[in-house]
């Protein structure tokens, strides 16, 4: 049951990362998501160097081996950070974290891992919840536009982006978990190379963190050098707190996935429930009854996947 404890740790820290990421995402700062990438990359890079300095074996080739998973995870996170400028955390988080259902389907159809009929039902609940949230968000935005007399193009674009970013996160993060399963378990790639595993969890985590550090360097060059934006560390405290939570959650996550991917992935996705609690308590976000209902449906699906 080690994977279960690790999954709970990931849930706790990643829900905290959600909260602080939202606090650090200012709608008026179009570079906010790149600044978030910088914060996460620096903290993850520092953690990776600490692990290497304290004796964890690592080779530069591990970065290449783990790159398919790293690339998917980092791309999904950038899209997720960008989306927080447009949408409430209480709506974004359940959509993003439905990636566990996507990962479970990919593991079933591509990697031929097993899934029960109840798990299929749970995946269907999650998908219904995602589409229902998208519909409700669009309907409410259209009503708001009519009341305020805003131009259709501007409001439609904002509404479209509000839903598009978390849905893209959901799909791409699910692909990342599928890639994780291949390189951490004795999956298709490992079998083809006649190895028990392609890469161990420790090396995978360091490879991911160093890849994120490289993305942080790119973000710094783009924002500070090319776009001439100033970085104020006191103003970016929420981003640094999010980066610390993200790094701690990732450390627990990679071991949980290596131990039991098809169950751990959707279970960890349930951290969106904790994110909803934090958003209601600290961000004072309010939802309609319809939104609460469909979020509850998606949460039930995620819970079933975690318990199966």
JSON list of N, CA, C and O in Angstrom, two decimals, residues 236-273:
[
{"chain": "A", "resi": 236, "resn": "UNK", "atom": "N", "xyz": [6.03, 37.80, -6.07]},
{"chain": "A", "resi": 236, "resn": "UNK", "atom": "CA", "xyz": [5.88, 36.45, -6.62]},
{"chain": "A", "resi": 236, "resn": "UNK", "atom": "C", "xyz": [5.91, 35.37, -5.54]},
{"chain": "A", "resi": 236, "resn": "UNK", "atom": "O", "xyz": [6.13, 34.20, -5.84]},
{"chain": "A", "resi": 237, "resn": "UNK", "atom": "N", "xyz": [5.67, 35.75, -4.28]},
{"chain": "A", "resi": 237, "resn": "UNK", "atom": "CA", "xyz": [5.68, 34.77, -3.20]},
{"chain": "A", "resi": 237, "resn": "UNK", "atom": "C", "xyz": [4.68, 33.62, -3.42]},
{"chain": "A", "resi": 237, "resn": "UNK", "atom": "O", "xyz": [5.01, 32.46, -3.16]},
{"chain": "A", "resi": 238, "resn": "UNK", "atom": "N", "xyz": [3.44, 33.90, -3.89]},
{"chain": "A", "resi": 238, "resn": "UNK", "atom": "CA", "xyz": [2.53, 32.78, -4.14]},
{"chain": "A", "resi": 238, "resn": "UNK", "atom": "C", "xyz": [3.07, 31.79, -5.17]},
{"chain": "A", "resi": 238, "resn": "UNK", "atom": "O", "xyz": [2.86, 30.58, -5.04]},
{"chain": "A", "resi": 239, "resn": "UNK", "atom": "N", "xyz": [3.76, 32.29, -6.18]},
{"chain": "A", "resi": 239, "resn": "UNK", "atom": "CA", "xyz": [4.34, 31.41, -7.19]},
{"chain": "A", "resi": 239, "resn": "UNK", "atom": "C", "xyz": [5.42, 30.52, -6.59]},
{"chain": "A", "resi": 239, "resn": "UNK", "atom": "O", "xyz": [5.52, 29.33, -6.91]},
{"chain": "A", "resi": 240, "resn": "UNK", "atom": "N", "xyz": [6.24, 31.08, -5.70]},
{"chain": "A", "resi": 240, "resn": "UNK", "atom": "CA", "xyz": [7.28, 30.29, -5.05]},
{"chain": "A", "resi": 240, "resn": "UNK", "atom": "C", "xyz": [6.67, 29.22, -4.13]},
{"chain": "A", "resi": 240, "resn": "UNK", "atom": "O", "xyz": [7.15, 28.08, -4.09]},
{"chain": "A", "resi": 241, "resn": "UNK", "atom": "N", "xyz": [5.59, 29.58, -3.43]},
{"chain": "A", "resi": 241, "resn": "UNK", "atom": "CA", "xyz": [4.90, 28.60, -2.58]},
{"chain": "A", "resi": 241, "resn": "UNK", "atom": "C", "xyz": [4.30, 27.49, -3.45]},
{"chain": "A", "resi": 241, "resn": "UNK", "atom": "O", "xyz": [4.37, 26.30, -3.09]},
{"chain": "A", "resi": 242, "resn": "UNK", "atom": "N", "xyz": [3.73, 27.86, -4.60]},
{"chain": "A", "resi": 242, "resn": "UNK", "atom": "CA", "xyz": [3.19, 26.86, -5.52]},
{"chain": "A", "resi": 242, "resn": "UNK", "atom": "C", "xyz": [4.29, 25.95, -6.03]},
{"chain": "A", "resi": 242, "resn": "UNK", "atom": "O", "xyz": [4.09, 24.74, -6.18]},
{"chain": "A", "resi": 243, "resn": "UNK", "atom": "N", "xyz": [5.46, 26.52, -6.31]},
{"chain": "A", "resi": 243, "resn": "UNK", "atom": "CA", "xyz": [6.58, 25.73, -6.81]},
{"chain": "A", "resi": 243, "resn": "UNK", "atom": "C", "xyz": [7.06, 24.71, -5.78]},
{"chain": "A", "resi": 243, "resn": "UNK", "atom": "O", "xyz": [7.36, 23.56, -6.12]},
{"chain": "A", "resi": 244, "resn": "UNK", "atom": "N", "xyz": [7.11, 25.11, -4.51]},
{"chain": "A", "resi": 244, "resn": "UNK", "atom": "CA", "xyz": [7.50, 24.18, -3.46]},
{"chain": "A", "resi": 244, "resn": "UNK", "atom": "C", "xyz": [6.50, 23.03, -3.34]},
{"chain": "A", "resi": 244, "resn": "UNK", "atom": "O", "xyz": [6.89, 21.86, -3.22]},
{"chain": "A", "resi": 245, "resn": "UNK", "atom": "N", "xyz": [5.21, 23.35, -3.36]},
{"chain": "A", "resi": 245, "resn": "UNK", "atom": "CA", "xyz": [4.17, 22.32, -3.29]},
{"chain": "A", "resi": 245, "resn": "UNK", "atom": "C", "xyz": [4.22, 21.40, -4.52]},
{"chain": "A", "resi": 245, "resn": "UNK", "atom": "O", "xyz": [4.07, 20.18, -4.40]},
{"chain": "A", "resi": 246, "resn": "UNK", "atom": "N", "xyz": [4.42, 22.00, -5.68]},
{"chain": "A", "resi": 246, "resn": "UNK", "atom": "CA", "xyz": [4.48, 21.22, -6.92]},
{"chain": "A", "resi": 246, "resn": "UNK", "atom": "C", "xyz": [5.63, 20.23, -6.90]},
{"chain": "A", "resi": 246, "resn": "UNK", "atom": "O", "xyz": [5.49, 19.07, -7.30]},
{"chain": "A", "resi": 247, "resn": "UNK", "atom": "N", "xyz": [6.79, 20.67, -6.40]},
{"chain": "A", "resi": 247, "resn": "UNK", "atom": "CA", "xyz": [7.97, 19.81, -6.35]},
{"chain": "A", "resi": 247, "resn": "UNK", "atom": "C", "xyz": [7.77, 18.65, -5.38]},
{"chain": "A", "resi": 247, "resn": "UNK", "atom": "O", "xyz": [8.10, 17.50, -5.68]},
{"chain": "A", "resi": 248, "resn": "UNK", "atom": "N", "xyz": [7.22, 18.94, -4.21]},
{"chain": "A", "resi": 248, "resn": "UNK", "atom": "CA", "xyz": [6.96, 17.89, -3.22]},
{"chain": "A", "resi": 248, "resn": "UNK", "atom": "C", "xyz": [5.94, 16.89, -3.75]},
{"chain": "A", "resi": 248, "resn": "UNK", "atom": "O", "xyz": [6.11, 15.67, -3.59]},
{"chain": "A", "resi": 249, "resn": "UNK", "atom": "N", "xyz": [4.88, 17.39, -4.39]},
{"chain": "A", "resi": 249, "resn": "UNK", "atom": "CA", "xyz": [3.87, 16.50, -4.95]},
{"chain": "A", "resi": 249, "resn": "UNK", "atom": "C", "xyz": [4.42, 15.63, -6.06]},
{"chain": "A", "resi": 249, "resn": "UNK", "atom": "O", "xyz": [4.10, 14.44, -6.15]},
{"chain": "A", "resi": 250, "resn": "UNK", "atom": "N", "xyz": [5.26, 16.21, -6.92]},
{"chain": "A", "resi": 250, "resn": "UNK", "atom": "CA", "xyz": [5.85, 15.46, -8.02]},
{"chain": "A", "resi": 250, "resn": "UNK", "atom": "C", "xyz": [6.74, 14.33, -7.51]},
{"chain": "A", "resi": 250, "resn": "UNK", "atom": "O", "xyz": [6.77, 13.23, -8.06]},
{"chain": "A", "resi": 251, "resn": "UNK", "atom": "N", "xyz": [7.48, 14.60, -6.43]},
{"chain": "A", "resi": 251, "resn": "UNK", "atom": "CA", "xyz": [8.38, 13.59, -5.86]},
{"chain": "A", "resi": 251, "resn": "UNK", "atom": "C", "xyz": [7.60, 12.37, -5.41]},
{"chain": "A", "resi": 251, "resn": "UNK", "atom": "O", "xyz": [8.00, 11.22, -5.64]},
{"chain": "A", "resi": 252, "resn": "UNK", "atom": "N", "xyz": [6.45, 12.60, -4.76]},
{"chain": "A", "resi": 252, "resn": "UNK", "atom": "CA", "xyz": [5.61, 11.49, -4.31]},
{"chain": "A", "resi": 252, "resn": "UNK", "atom": "C", "xyz": [4.91, 10.82, -5.49]},
{"chain": "A", "resi": 252, "resn": "UNK", "atom": "O", "xyz": [4.78, 9.59, -5.54]},
{"chain": "A", "resi": 253, "resn": "UNK", "atom": "N", "xyz": [4.48, 11.63, -6.46]},
{"chain": "A", "resi": 253, "resn": "UNK", "atom": "CA", "xyz": [3.71, 11.13, -7.60]},
{"chain": "A", "resi": 253, "resn": "UNK", "atom": "C", "xyz": [4.49, 10.11, -8.42]},
{"chain": "A", "resi": 253, "resn": "UNK", "atom": "O", "xyz": [3.96, 9.06, -8.80]},
{"chain": "A", "resi": 254, "resn": "UNK", "atom": "N", "xyz": [5.75, 10.41, -8.71]},
{"chain": "A", "resi": 254, "resn": "UNK", "atom": "CA", "xyz": [6.50, 9.55, -9.63]},
{"chain": "A", "resi": 254, "resn": "UNK", "atom": "C", "xyz": [6.71, 8.16, -9.03]},
{"chain": "A", "resi": 254, "resn": "UNK", "atom": "O", "xyz": [6.70, 7.15, -9.75]},
{"chain": "A", "resi": 255, "resn": "UNK", "atom": "N", "xyz": [6.82, 8.07, -7.71]},
{"chain": "A", "resi": 255, "resn": "UNK", "atom": "CA", "xyz": [6.95, 6.76, -7.07]},
{"chain": "A", "resi": 255, "resn": "UNK", "atom": "C", "xyz": [5.61, 6.03, -7.05]},
{"chain": "A", "resi": 255, "resn": "UNK", "atom": "O", "xyz": [5.55, 4.80, -7.22]},
{"chain": "A", "resi": 256, "resn": "UNK", "atom": "N", "xyz": [4.52, 6.77, -6.85]},
{"chain": "A", "resi": 256, "resn": "UNK", "atom": "CA", "xyz": [3.19, 6.15, -6.86]},
{"chain": "A", "resi": 256, "resn": "UNK", "atom": "C", "xyz": [2.86, 5.59, -8.23]},
{"chain": "A", "resi": 256, "resn": "UNK", "atom": "O", "xyz": [2.33, 4.48, -8.36]},
{"chain": "A", "resi": 257, "resn": "UNK", "atom": "N", "xyz": [3.19, 6.34, -9.29]},
{"chain": "A", "resi": 257, "resn": "UNK", "atom": "CA", "xyz": [2.92, 5.89, -10.66]},
{"chain": "A", "resi": 257, "resn": "UNK", "atom": "C", "xyz": [3.76, 4.67, -10.98]},
{"chain": "A", "resi": 257, "resn": "UNK", "atom": "O", "xyz": [3.31, 3.72, -11.64]},
{"chain": "A", "resi": 258, "resn": "UNK", "atom": "N", "xyz": [5.01, 4.66, -10.55]},
{"chain": "A", "resi": 258, "resn": "UNK", "atom": "CA", "xyz": [5.88, 3.52, -10.80]},
{"chain": "A", "resi": 258, "resn": "UNK", "atom": "C", "xyz": [5.38, 2.25, -10.14]},
{"chain": "A", "resi": 258, "resn": "UNK", "atom": "O", "xyz": [5.59, 1.15, -10.65]},
{"chain": "A", "resi": 259, "resn": "UNK", "atom": "N", "xyz": [4.65, 2.39, -9.01]},
{"chain": "A", "resi": 259, "resn": "UNK", "atom": "CA", "xyz": [4.18, 1.22, -8.28]},
{"chain": "A", "resi": 259, "resn": "UNK", "atom": "C", "xyz": [2.84, 0.70, -8.79]},
{"chain": "A", "resi": 259, "resn": "UNK", "atom": "O", "xyz": [2.62, -0.51, -8.85]},
{"chain": "A", "resi": 260, "resn": "UNK", "atom": "N", "xyz": [1.93, 1.61, -9.18]},
{"chain": "A", "resi": 260, "resn": "UNK", "atom": "CA", "xyz": [0.58, 1.17, -9.57]},
{"chain": "A", "resi": 260, "resn": "UNK", "atom": "C", "xyz": [-0.09, 2.26, -10.40]},
{"chain": "A", "resi": 260, "resn": "UNK", "atom": "O", "xyz": [-0.98, 2.96, -9.92]},
{"chain": "A", "resi": 261, "resn": "UNK", "atom": "N", "xyz": [0.30, 2.39, -11.65]},
{"chain": "A", "resi": 261, "resn": "UNK", "atom": "CA", "xyz": [-0.11, 3.53, -12.47]},
{"chain": "A", "resi": 261, "resn": "UNK", "atom": "C", "xyz": [-1.60, 3.59, -12.74]},
{"chain": "A", "resi": 261, "resn": "UNK", "atom": "O", "xyz": [-2.22, 4.65, -12.62]},
{"chain": "A", "resi": 262, "resn": "UNK", "atom": "N", "xyz": [-2.21, 2.47, -13.11]},
{"chain": "A", "resi": 262, "resn": "UNK", "atom": "CA", "xyz": [-3.59, 2.51, -13.59]},
{"chain": "A", "resi": 262, "resn": "UNK", "atom": "C", "xyz": [-4.56, 2.92, -12.48]},
{"chain": "A", "resi": 262, "resn": "UNK", "atom": "O", "xyz": [-5.64, 3.45, -12.75]},
{"chain": "A", "resi": 263, "resn": "UNK", "atom": "N", "xyz": [-4.21, 2.69, -11.21]},
{"chain": "A", "resi": 263, "resn": "UNK", "atom": "CA", "xyz": [-5.06, 3.09, -10.10]},
{"chain": "A", "resi": 263, "resn": "UNK", "atom": "C", "xyz": [-4.58, 4.39, -9.47]},
{"chain": "A", "resi": 263, "resn": "UNK", "atom": "O", "xyz": [-5.37, 5.26, -9.11]},
{"chain": "A", "resi": 264, "resn": "UNK", "atom": "N", "xyz": [-3.26, 4.54, -9.35]},
{"chain": "A", "resi": 264, "resn": "UNK", "atom": "CA", "xyz": [-2.71, 5.74, -8.71]},
{"chain": "A", "resi": 264, "resn": "UNK", "atom": "C", "xyz": [-3.03, 7.00, -9.49]},
{"chain": "A", "resi": 264, "resn": "UNK", "atom": "O", "xyz": [-3.33, 8.04, -8.90]},
{"chain": "A", "resi": 265, "resn": "UNK", "atom": "N", "xyz": [-2.97, 6.93, -10.83]},
{"chain": "A", "resi": 265, "resn": "UNK", "atom": "CA", "xyz": [-3.19, 8.13, -11.65]},
{"chain": "A", "resi": 265, "resn": "UNK", "atom": "C", "xyz": [-4.57, 8.74, -11.42]},
{"chain": "A", "resi": 265, "resn": "UNK", "atom": "O", "xyz": [-4.67, 9.94, -11.12]},
{"chain": "A", "resi": 266, "resn": "UNK", "atom": "N", "xyz": [-5.66, 7.97, -11.55]},
{"chain": "A", "resi": 266, "resn": "UNK", "atom": "CA", "xyz": [-6.97, 8.58, -11.29]},
{"chain": "A", "resi": 266, "resn": "UNK", "atom": "C", "xyz": [-7.19, 8.94, -9.83]},
{"chain": "A", "resi": 266, "resn": "UNK", "atom": "O", "xyz": [-7.89, 9.91, -9.52]},
{"chain": "A", "resi": 267, "resn": "UNK", "atom": "N", "xyz": [-6.59, 8.18, -8.89]},
{"chain": "A", "resi": 267, "resn": "UNK", "atom": "CA", "xyz": [-6.75, 8.52, -7.49]},
{"chain": "A", "resi": 267, "resn": "UNK", "atom": "C", "xyz": [-6.12, 9.87, -7.19]},
{"chain": "A", "resi": 267, "resn": "UNK", "atom": "O", "xyz": [-6.72, 10.72, -6.51]},
{"chain": "A", "resi": 268, "resn": "UNK", "atom": "N", "xyz": [-4.91, 10.09, -7.68]},
{"chain": "A", "resi": 268, "resn": "UNK", "atom": "CA", "xyz": [-4.23, 11.36, -7.46]},
{"chain": "A", "resi": 268, "resn": "UNK", "atom": "C", "xyz": [-5.00, 12.51, -8.10]},
{"chain": "A", "resi": 268, "resn": "UNK", "atom": "O", "xyz": [-4.99, 13.64, -7.60]},
{"chain": "A", "resi": 269, "resn": "UNK", "atom": "N", "xyz": [-5.70, 12.21, -9.18]},
{"chain": "A", "resi": 269, "resn": "UNK", "atom": "CA", "xyz": [-6.51, 13.23, -9.83]},
{"chain": "A", "resi": 269, "resn": "UNK", "atom": "C", "xyz": [-7.59, 13.79, -8.90]},
{"chain": "A", "resi": 269, "resn": "UNK", "atom": "O", "xyz": [-8.10, 14.89, -9.12]},
{"chain": "A", "resi": 270, "resn": "UNK", "atom": "N", "xyz": [-7.91, 13.05, -7.85]},
{"chain": "A", "resi": 270, "resn": "UNK", "atom": "CA", "xyz": [-8.94, 13.51, -6.92]},
{"chain": "A", "resi": 270, "resn": "UNK", "atom": "C", "xyz": [-8.48, 14.69, -6.08]},
{"chain": "A", "resi": 270, "resn": "UNK", "atom": "O", "xyz": [-9.27, 15.22, -5.29]},
{"chain": "A", "resi": 271, "resn": "UNK", "atom": "N", "xyz": [-7.24, 15.13, -6.25]},
{"chain": "A", "resi": 271, "resn": "UNK", "atom": "CA", "xyz": [-6.81, 16.32, -5.50]},
{"chain": "A", "resi": 271, "resn": "UNK", "atom": "C", "xyz": [-7.61, 17.55, -5.91]},
{"chain": "A", "resi": 271, "resn": "UNK", "atom": "O", "xyz": [-7.60, 18.57, -5.21]},
{"chain": "A", "resi": 272, "resn": "UNK", "atom": "N", "xyz": [-8.35, 17.45, -7.02]},
{"chain": "A", "resi": 272, "resn": "UNK", "atom": "CA", "xyz": [-9.22, 18.56, -7.41]},
{"chain": "A", "resi": 272, "resn": "UNK", "atom": "C", "xyz": [-10.29, 18.82, -6.35]},
{"chain": "A", "resi": 272, "resn": "UNK", "atom": "O", "xyz": [-10.76, 19.95, -6.20]},
{"chain": "A", "resi": 273, "resn": "UNK", "atom": "N", "xyz": [-10.66, 17.77, -5.60]},
{"chain": "A", "resi": 273, "resn": "UNK", "atom": "CA", "xyz": [-11.65, 17.95, -4.55]},
{"chain": "A", "resi": 273, "resn": "UNK", "atom": "C", "xyz": [-11.08, 18.84, -3.45]},
{"chain": "A", "resi": 273, "resn": "UNK", "atom": "O", "xyz": [-11.74, 19.76, -2.96]}
]
